[in-house]
Amino acid sequence: MSGASRGQEPARVRLRASPAFKIAVSLSIATGLYGVSFGALSVASGFDFWQTMALSLLLFSGGSQFAFIGVVAGGGSGVAAMTASALLGLRNGIYGMQINALLRPGGLKRYAAAHVTIDESTATASGQTDPDEQRRGFWTAGIGIFILWNIFTAVGALAGDAMGDPKRWGLDGAAVAAFLGLLWPRLRGREPWAIAAACALATVLAVPFVPSGVPILVAAVVAAVIGWYSHARLDEGLEPDVDPYAGVDSERKIGGTE
């Protein structure tokens, strides 16, 4: 065996034995495949192929992307769409502070880490206690999802173009449905349900009186006010949407080994 081969073998062994790497790869595949849905729905909402790709390449935040195209599909203005998207993206800023303290990336890595700080990469990193596993899980999930999400966004966008009129397939309302599907798992406990009900009521009351796209902003203000005065636990609602360690026994999770 050559010296180069001997140097590469330990790295391959470490990856095969790494729980963070395995989980990150599985999350990358599952999440990346969902990019097909975004690509098709974006085209159905009136965006062309390159606009759709720009959203996935530059925005790269699933919930924010669906919110953006959902507002536009409903007839909202660009300002309303950007505001709704930004409000949902605030959680990534909170994740970023956590990742910065956890991994302490330096130089250009800070910018790369900021771009791939999403629910899945944050969950994979924070689920480990070993620093090497934290880094391995974060970068594998972040880069893996970024690559696959964009590949399958392109597939979905091209497929959406080939389908023709979106109303024939019921896709004209699918962007909103997909966004609600992303929101549903976050409604845990009584307080999130109460806030969701209050926001839904505010939206229904606002629809007849304000332009398209504005009701979602009204709902966001209602949610912010309720959250501010409810004295909710600081960690409630801020955890990543994905818990990659669900079902893993406590000894494996604490030790970071299999």
JSON list of C-alpha atoms in Angstrom, two decimals, residues 71 176 179-180 183 195-223 226:
[
{"chain": "A", "resi": 71, "resn": "VAL", "atom": "CA", "xyz": [-47.08, 35.72, -1.60]},
{"chain": "A", "resi": 176, "resn": "VAL", "atom": "CA", "xyz": [-49.42, 28.02, -0.11]},
{"chain": "A", "resi": 179, "resn": "PHE", "atom": "CA", "xyz": [-45.71, 26.36, 2.99]},
{"chain": "A", "resi": 180, "resn": "LEU", "atom": "CA", "xyz": [-48.42, 25.21, 5.40]},
{"chain": "A", "resi": 183, "resn": "LEU", "atom": "CA", "xyz": [-45.28, 25.13, 9.20]},
{"chain": "A", "resi": 195, "resn": "ILE", "atom": "CA", "xyz": [-50.66, 32.03, 18.23]},
{"chain": "A", "resi": 196, "resn": "ALA", "atom": "CA", "xyz": [-51.51, 30.23, 14.97]},
{"chain": "A", "resi": 197, "resn": "ALA", "atom": "CA", "xyz": [-55.24, 30.66, 15.63]},
{"chain": "A", "resi": 198, "resn": "ALA", "atom": "CA", "xyz": [-54.83, 34.36, 16.43]},
{"chain": "A", "resi": 199, "resn": "CYS", "atom": "CA", "xyz": [-52.76, 34.89, 13.27]},
{"chain": "A", "resi": 200, "resn": "ALA", "atom": "CA", "xyz": [-55.30, 33.03, 11.14]},
{"chain": "A", "resi": 201, "resn": "LEU", "atom": "CA", "xyz": [-58.11, 35.22, 12.53]},
{"chain": "A", "resi": 202, "resn": "ALA", "atom": "CA", "xyz": [-56.08, 38.39, 11.90]},
{"chain": "A", "resi": 203, "resn": "THR", "atom": "CA", "xyz": [-55.42, 37.26, 8.33]},
{"chain": "A", "resi": 204, "resn": "VAL", "atom": "CA", "xyz": [-59.09, 36.56, 7.60]},
{"chain": "A", "resi": 205, "resn": "LEU", "atom": "CA", "xyz": [-60.12, 39.95, 9.01]},
{"chain": "A", "resi": 206, "resn": "ALA", "atom": "CA", "xyz": [-57.41, 41.79, 7.05]},
{"chain": "A", "resi": 207, "resn": "VAL", "atom": "CA", "xyz": [-58.01, 40.19, 3.64]},
{"chain": "A", "resi": 208, "resn": "PRO", "atom": "CA", "xyz": [-61.02, 42.36, 2.60]},
{"chain": "A", "resi": 209, "resn": "PHE", "atom": "CA", "xyz": [-59.32, 45.62, 3.50]},
{"chain": "A", "resi": 210, "resn": "VAL", "atom": "CA", "xyz": [-55.65, 45.42, 2.46]},
{"chain": "A", "resi": 211, "resn": "PRO", "atom": "CA", "xyz": [-53.76, 44.54, -0.76]},
{"chain": "A", "resi": 212, "resn": "SER", "atom": "CA", "xyz": [-52.62, 40.98, -1.51]},
{"chain": "A", "resi": 213, "resn": "GLY", "atom": "CA", "xyz": [-49.54, 39.98, 0.44]},
{"chain": "A", "resi": 214, "resn": "VAL", "atom": "CA", "xyz": [-50.19, 42.39, 3.32]},
{"chain": "A", "resi": 215, "resn": "PRO", "atom": "CA", "xyz": [-52.34, 40.00, 5.44]},
{"chain": "A", "resi": 216, "resn": "ILE", "atom": "CA", "xyz": [-49.34, 37.76, 6.04]},
{"chain": "A", "resi": 217, "resn": "LEU", "atom": "CA", "xyz": [-47.45, 40.78, 7.37]},
{"chain": "A", "resi": 218, "resn": "VAL", "atom": "CA", "xyz": [-50.37, 41.60, 9.66]},
{"chain": "A", "resi": 219, "resn": "ALA", "atom": "CA", "xyz": [-50.27, 38.03, 10.95]},
{"chain": "A", "resi": 220, "resn": "ALA", "atom": "CA", "xyz": [-46.53, 38.32, 11.56]},
{"chain": "A", "resi": 221, "resn": "VAL", "atom": "CA", "xyz": [-47.04, 41.47, 13.64]},
{"chain": "A", "resi": 222, "resn": "VAL", "atom": "CA", "xyz": [-49.77, 39.74, 15.68]},
{"chain": "A", "resi": 223, "resn": "ALA", "atom": "CA", "xyz": [-47.47, 36.77, 16.31]},
{"chain": "A", "resi": 226, "resn": "ILE", "atom": "CA", "xyz": [-48.26, 37.84, 21.37]}
]
